[in-house]
Amino acid sequence: MADDLTRPADTLTMSLFHSALRRDLERARILLESPGTLSPRRIRRLGRHLLWLMGNLRWHHEGEDHYLWPLLLERDPGSSAVLDAMKSEHDTLDEPLLRLESRARGLIAGRIGPSEVLTALDALDKPLMKHLAHEEGEGMAIVSRVLSHQEWNEFEQRAWIDGFTAAQSVRFLAWMADGVEWREPIRRRTGLSAPLYWSVVRPLSFIARVPGPSVWAGTPAARVKSQVASA
Ligand SMILES: [Fe+2]
Ligand SMILES: [Fe+2]
């Protein structure tokens, strides 16, 4: 859109990503806390999903560290304390994140059980939730103050989207749309056309209930929604 050059960055996509991450960690917890209800096939599938999720989280962090924080520092050197905190929070998350990834591999290979994955999830959960909230508050406030929406789009493209294949992009977008309640203010901010919304995005919001594409289908985890702030 033409006014993207002048309007402040709208960081809805950051909220969508963070909310999808929170949603799936909550869903994973539900399954891991009731291992007796899970088939061996579902357990392996959960391990594969967690592995994919942690890979995406590292991709996300590295994109922010490499492209976003330096750009914001250049525009607003006075924000260095917040930007240093963002980077150091990512560094602190590395260890629990890699441990959960390793446990997810163990789950897939049948070397360990769900309770050991749950321990690793517990260790990651608290510092990650704290970081996401901090970034959505102070971090994104800087973004909206110093970047135009066009610059935000260009950052996302360079940091994250350009490295994806078409198939990876489709999987990622379906994952982000899963469980989102597209209230009108959120829908408007996406800029989605009505046909695209009704034919693609809205049906994807219910994908967790569909056996086949979803590891959560048929479990209580499928009812967990993506809580996206509409402010
Ligand atoms: Fe983020
Ligand atoms: Fe972050």
mmCIF file of C-alpha atoms and ligand atoms in Angstrom:
data_model
loop_
_atom_site.group_PDB
_atom_site.id
_atom_site.type_symbol
_atom_site.label_atom_id
_atom_site.label_comp_id
_atom_site.label_asym_id
_atom_site.label_seq_id
_atom_site.Cartn_x
_atom_site.Cartn_y
_atom_site.Cartn_z
ATOM 1 C CA MET A 1 0.000 0.000 0.000
ATOM 2 C CA ALA A 2 1.193 3.524 -0.805
ATOM 3 C CA ASP A 3 0.785 4.776 2.748
ATOM 4 C CA ASP A 4 3.104 1.998 4.034
ATOM 5 C CA LEU A 5 5.953 4.426 3.319
ATOM 6 C CA THR A 6 4.639 6.967 5.793
ATOM 7 C CA ARG A 7 2.571 5.099 8.405
ATOM 8 C CA PRO A 8 4.338 3.653 11.450
ATOM 9 C CA ALA A 9 5.177 -0.068 11.419
ATOM 10 C CA ASP A 10 2.258 -2.267 12.468
ATOM 11 C CA THR A 11 3.862 -5.278 14.179
ATOM 12 C CA LEU A 12 0.794 -7.536 14.057
ATOM 13 C CA THR A 13 2.820 -10.304 12.398
ATOM 14 C CA MET A 14 5.149 -10.370 15.430
ATOM 15 C CA SER A 15 2.101 -10.805 17.694
ATOM 16 C CA LEU A 16 0.769 -13.551 15.413
ATOM 17 C CA PHE A 17 4.065 -15.452 15.537
ATOM 18 C CA HIS A 18 4.484 -15.103 19.305
ATOM 19 C CA SER A 19 0.849 -16.103 19.936
ATOM 20 C CA ALA A 20 1.162 -19.195 17.746
ATOM 21 C CA LEU A 21 4.271 -20.173 19.663
ATOM 22 C CA ARG A 22 2.554 -19.739 23.046
ATOM 23 C CA ARG A 23 -0.440 -21.701 21.732
ATOM 24 C CA ASP A 24 1.633 -24.688 20.603
ATOM 25 C CA LEU A 25 3.737 -24.817 23.764
ATOM 26 C CA GLU A 26 0.494 -24.887 25.759
ATOM 27 C CA ARG A 27 -0.880 -27.600 23.468
ATOM 28 C CA ALA A 28 2.315 -29.625 23.774
ATOM 29 C CA ARG A 29 2.093 -29.359 27.564
ATOM 30 C CA ILE A 30 -1.469 -30.754 27.496
ATOM 31 C CA LEU A 31 -0.328 -33.823 25.542
ATOM 32 C CA LEU A 32 2.887 -34.324 27.519
ATOM 33 C CA GLU A 33 0.980 -34.203 30.804
ATOM 34 C CA SER A 34 -1.284 -37.070 29.681
ATOM 35 C CA PRO A 35 1.153 -39.463 28.007
ATOM 36 C CA GLY A 36 -1.111 -42.460 28.684
ATOM 37 C CA THR A 37 -3.649 -41.110 26.199
ATOM 38 C CA LEU A 38 -1.120 -40.869 23.344
ATOM 39 C CA SER A 39 -0.302 -43.517 20.760
ATOM 40 C CA PRO A 40 3.393 -44.122 19.949
ATOM 41 C CA ARG A 41 2.709 -42.591 16.541
ATOM 42 C CA ARG A 42 1.303 -39.395 18.070
ATOM 43 C CA ILE A 43 4.244 -39.173 20.500
ATOM 44 C CA ARG A 44 6.738 -39.343 17.619
ATOM 45 C CA ARG A 45 4.720 -36.818 15.695
ATOM 46 C CA LEU A 46 4.691 -34.460 18.669
ATOM 47 C CA GLY A 47 8.484 -34.768 18.834
ATOM 48 C CA ARG A 48 8.755 -33.853 15.153
ATOM 49 C CA HIS A 49 6.459 -30.871 15.636
ATOM 50 C CA LEU A 50 8.463 -29.592 18.622
ATOM 51 C CA LEU A 51 11.645 -29.949 16.607
ATOM 52 C CA TRP A 52 10.110 -27.882 13.794
ATOM 53 C CA LEU A 53 8.843 -25.324 16.305
ATOM 54 C CA MET A 54 12.238 -24.868 17.984
ATOM 55 C CA GLY A 55 13.915 -24.562 14.583
ATOM 56 C CA ASN A 56 11.484 -21.789 13.737
ATOM 57 C CA LEU A 57 12.098 -20.077 17.057
ATOM 58 C CA ARG A 58 15.851 -20.056 16.441
ATOM 59 C CA TRP A 59 15.268 -18.743 12.899
ATOM 60 C CA HIS A 60 13.098 -16.025 14.441
ATOM 61 C CA HIS A 61 15.662 -15.029 17.107
ATOM 62 C CA GLU A 62 18.556 -14.989 14.681
ATOM 63 C CA GLY A 63 16.586 -12.799 12.250
ATOM 64 C CA GLU A 64 15.893 -10.306 15.044
ATOM 65 C CA ASP A 65 19.488 -10.361 16.312
ATOM 66 C CA HIS A 66 21.065 -10.013 12.916
ATOM 67 C CA TYR A 67 18.725 -7.518 11.232
ATOM 68 C CA LEU A 68 16.287 -5.866 13.609
ATOM 69 C CA TRP A 69 18.194 -4.798 16.722
ATOM 70 C CA PRO A 70 21.109 -3.262 14.738
ATOM 71 C CA LEU A 71 18.656 -1.360 12.517
ATOM 72 C CA LEU A 72 16.769 0.003 15.521
ATOM 73 C CA LEU A 73 20.016 0.982 17.253
ATOM 74 C CA GLU A 74 21.115 2.900 14.165
ATOM 75 C CA ARG A 75 17.818 4.813 14.101
ATOM 76 C CA ASP A 76 17.580 5.365 17.838
ATOM 77 C CA PRO A 77 20.864 4.992 19.771
ATOM 78 C CA GLY A 78 19.005 6.022 22.945
ATOM 79 C CA SER A 79 17.164 2.691 22.913
ATOM 80 C CA SER A 80 20.384 0.653 23.381
ATOM 81 C CA ALA A 81 19.481 -0.599 26.891
ATOM 82 C CA VAL A 82 16.255 -2.228 25.650
ATOM 83 C CA LEU A 83 17.951 -3.625 22.535
ATOM 84 C CA ASP A 84 20.830 -5.079 24.588
ATOM 85 C CA ALA A 85 18.225 -6.701 26.847
ATOM 86 C CA MET A 86 16.501 -8.253 23.815
ATOM 87 C CA LYS A 87 19.766 -9.777 22.624
ATOM 88 C CA SER A 88 20.785 -11.013 26.055
ATOM 89 C CA GLU A 89 17.335 -12.564 26.632
ATOM 90 C CA HIS A 90 17.806 -14.484 23.371
ATOM 91 C CA ASP A 91 21.240 -15.651 24.560
ATOM 92 C CA THR A 92 19.735 -16.860 27.851
ATOM 93 C CA LEU A 93 17.082 -18.802 25.932
ATOM 94 C CA ASP A 94 19.632 -20.664 23.795
ATOM 95 C CA GLU A 95 20.404 -23.370 26.337
ATOM 96 C CA PRO A 96 16.828 -24.372 27.316
ATOM 97 C CA LEU A 97 15.820 -24.129 23.658
ATOM 98 C CA LEU A 98 18.580 -26.486 22.500
ATOM 99 C CA ARG A 99 17.741 -28.860 25.342
ATOM 100 C CA LEU A 100 14.090 -29.032 24.306
ATOM 101 C CA GLU A 101 15.205 -29.626 20.716
ATOM 102 C CA SER A 102 17.456 -32.458 21.845
ATOM 103 C CA ARG A 103 14.683 -34.014 23.952
ATOM 104 C CA ALA A 104 12.297 -33.742 20.995
ATOM 105 C CA ARG A 105 14.794 -35.752 18.927
ATOM 106 C CA GLY A 106 14.971 -38.270 21.760
ATOM 107 C CA LEU A 107 11.188 -38.556 21.747
ATOM 108 C CA ILE A 108 11.132 -39.204 17.998
ATOM 109 C CA ALA A 109 13.835 -41.848 18.295
ATOM 110 C CA GLY A 110 12.147 -43.480 21.302
ATOM 111 C CA ARG A 111 15.196 -42.873 23.525
ATOM 112 C CA ILE A 112 13.271 -40.882 26.124
ATOM 113 C CA GLY A 113 9.702 -40.460 27.304
ATOM 114 C CA PRO A 114 7.243 -37.537 27.422
ATOM 115 C CA SER A 115 8.094 -36.646 31.037
ATOM 116 C CA GLU A 116 11.674 -35.741 30.081
ATOM 117 C CA VAL A 117 10.377 -33.510 27.292
ATOM 118 C CA LEU A 118 8.008 -31.878 29.767
ATOM 119 C CA THR A 119 10.948 -31.064 32.091
ATOM 120 C CA ALA A 120 12.727 -29.331 29.202
ATOM 121 C CA LEU A 121 9.532 -27.478 28.262
ATOM 122 C CA ASP A 122 9.198 -26.251 31.861
ATOM 123 C CA ALA A 123 12.748 -24.892 31.798
ATOM 124 C CA LEU A 124 12.113 -22.932 28.589
ATOM 125 C CA ASP A 125 8.589 -21.766 29.307
ATOM 126 C CA LYS A 126 9.063 -19.068 31.937
ATOM 127 C CA PRO A 127 12.031 -17.151 30.444
ATOM 128 C CA LEU A 128 10.502 -17.420 26.965
ATOM 129 C CA MET A 129 7.083 -16.063 28.030
ATOM 130 C CA LYS A 130 8.845 -13.210 29.818
ATOM 131 C CA HIS A 131 10.928 -12.385 26.758
ATOM 132 C CA LEU A 132 7.964 -12.467 24.364
ATOM 133 C CA ALA A 133 6.009 -10.040 26.557
ATOM 134 C CA HIS A 134 9.032 -7.752 26.942
ATOM 135 C CA GLU A 135 9.641 -7.708 23.193
ATOM 136 C CA GLU A 136 5.969 -7.097 22.358
ATOM 137 C CA GLY A 137 5.934 -4.184 24.810
ATOM 138 C CA GLU A 138 9.228 -2.287 24.802
ATOM 139 C CA GLY A 139 10.815 -3.817 21.691
ATOM 140 C CA MET A 140 7.872 -3.270 19.358
ATOM 141 C CA ALA A 141 7.268 0.231 20.765
ATOM 142 C CA ILE A 142 10.695 1.188 19.376
ATOM 143 C CA VAL A 143 9.873 -0.453 16.036
ATOM 144 C CA SER A 144 6.640 1.529 15.664
ATOM 145 C CA ARG A 145 8.426 4.719 16.624
ATOM 146 C CA VAL A 146 11.370 4.500 14.221
ATOM 147 C CA LEU A 147 10.309 2.298 11.271
ATOM 148 C CA SER A 148 7.673 2.802 8.603
ATOM 149 C CA HIS A 149 5.402 -0.117 7.778
ATOM 150 C CA GLN A 150 7.254 -0.545 4.499
ATOM 151 C CA GLU A 151 10.576 -0.859 6.338
ATOM 152 C CA TRP A 152 9.030 -3.408 8.706
ATOM 153 C CA ASN A 153 7.838 -5.481 5.739
ATOM 154 C CA GLU A 154 11.299 -5.283 4.170
ATOM 155 C CA PHE A 155 12.917 -6.447 7.415
ATOM 156 C CA GLU A 156 10.579 -9.455 7.666
ATOM 157 C CA GLN A 157 11.202 -10.340 4.045
ATOM 158 C CA ARG A 158 14.993 -10.227 4.405
ATOM 159 C CA ALA A 159 15.242 -11.807 7.856
ATOM 160 C CA TRP A 160 12.733 -14.603 7.563
ATOM 161 C CA ILE A 161 10.697 -14.964 4.385
ATOM 162 C CA ASP A 162 13.423 -14.944 1.707
ATOM 163 C CA GLY A 163 15.030 -18.052 3.221
ATOM 164 C CA PHE A 164 11.858 -20.135 2.972
ATOM 165 C CA THR A 165 10.880 -22.395 0.089
ATOM 166 C CA ALA A 166 7.280 -22.083 -1.153
ATOM 167 C CA ALA A 167 6.312 -25.276 0.713
ATOM 168 C CA GLN A 168 7.902 -23.991 3.938
ATOM 169 C CA SER A 169 6.037 -20.682 3.577
ATOM 170 C CA VAL A 170 2.689 -22.446 3.153
ATOM 171 C CA ARG A 171 3.288 -24.606 6.212
ATOM 172 C CA PHE A 172 4.378 -21.599 8.245
ATOM 173 C CA LEU A 173 1.362 -19.455 7.250
ATOM 174 C CA ALA A 174 -1.058 -22.301 8.007
ATOM 175 C CA TRP A 175 0.596 -22.701 11.410
ATOM 176 C CA MET A 176 0.254 -18.964 12.169
ATOM 177 C CA ALA A 177 -3.433 -18.888 11.156
ATOM 178 C CA ASP A 178 -4.287 -21.927 13.293
ATOM 179 C CA GLY A 179 -6.596 -21.078 16.194
ATOM 180 C CA VAL A 180 -6.703 -17.323 15.519
ATOM 181 C CA GLU A 181 -10.027 -15.610 16.158
ATOM 182 C CA TRP A 182 -10.059 -13.059 13.364
ATOM 183 C CA ARG A 183 -11.863 -10.260 15.138
ATOM 184 C CA GLU A 184 -12.555 -7.314 12.860
ATOM 185 C CA PRO A 185 -9.711 -5.034 14.086
ATOM 186 C CA ILE A 186 -7.187 -7.820 13.523
ATOM 187 C CA ARG A 187 -8.618 -8.738 10.158
ATOM 188 C CA ARG A 188 -8.428 -5.141 9.007
ATOM 189 C CA ARG A 189 -4.797 -4.841 10.058
ATOM 190 C CA THR A 190 -3.766 -7.880 7.985
ATOM 191 C CA GLY A 191 -4.972 -6.111 4.835
ATOM 192 C CA LEU A 192 -6.400 -9.453 3.604
ATOM 193 C CA SER A 193 -9.006 -9.283 0.854
ATOM 194 C CA ALA A 194 -12.414 -10.782 1.701
ATOM 195 C CA PRO A 195 -12.063 -13.664 -0.840
ATOM 196 C CA LEU A 196 -8.623 -14.643 0.494
ATOM 197 C CA TYR A 197 -9.856 -14.438 4.069
ATOM 198 C CA TRP A 198 -12.981 -16.555 3.499
ATOM 199 C CA SER A 199 -11.474 -19.128 1.146
ATOM 200 C CA VAL A 200 -8.024 -19.691 2.701
ATOM 201 C CA VAL A 201 -7.240 -17.971 5.991
ATOM 202 C CA ARG A 202 -10.457 -18.608 7.918
ATOM 203 C CA PRO A 203 -10.589 -22.355 7.091
ATOM 204 C CA LEU A 204 -6.950 -22.635 8.206
ATOM 205 C CA SER A 205 -7.961 -21.275 11.617
ATOM 206 C CA PHE A 206 -9.663 -24.617 12.279
ATOM 207 C CA ILE A 207 -6.843 -26.841 11.018
ATOM 208 C CA ALA A 208 -6.005 -28.146 14.527
ATOM 209 C CA ARG A 209 -9.238 -30.130 14.493
ATOM 210 C CA VAL A 210 -8.457 -31.894 11.228
ATOM 211 C CA PRO A 211 -6.948 -35.375 11.572
ATOM 212 C CA GLY A 212 -4.071 -35.821 9.131
ATOM 213 C CA PRO A 213 -2.633 -32.322 8.918
ATOM 214 C CA SER A 214 -2.654 -31.762 12.664
ATOM 215 C CA VAL A 215 -0.864 -33.486 15.537
ATOM 216 C CA TRP A 216 -3.465 -32.006 17.910
ATOM 217 C CA ALA A 217 -6.629 -33.338 16.230
ATOM 218 C CA GLY A 218 -8.863 -35.415 18.487
ATOM 219 C CA THR A 219 -7.138 -34.219 21.690
ATOM 220 C CA PRO A 220 -8.086 -31.426 24.152
ATOM 221 C CA ALA A 221 -5.066 -29.484 22.841
ATOM 222 C CA ALA A 222 -6.951 -28.762 19.592
ATOM 223 C CA ARG A 223 -9.243 -26.422 21.536
ATOM 224 C CA VAL A 224 -6.421 -24.086 22.597
ATOM 225 C CA LYS A 225 -6.662 -20.839 20.626
ATOM 226 C CA SER A 226 -4.053 -18.331 19.528
ATOM 227 C CA GLN A 227 -4.582 -15.275 21.751
ATOM 228 C CA VAL A 228 -3.650 -12.332 19.541
ATOM 229 C CA ALA A 229 -3.903 -8.885 21.126
ATOM 230 C CA SER A 230 -6.024 -6.611 18.921
ATOM 231 C CA ALA A 231 -4.670 -3.301 20.249
HETATM 232 FE FE FE B 1 9.946 -11.926 18.237
HETATM 233 FE FE FE B 2 12.802 -12.172 20.399
#
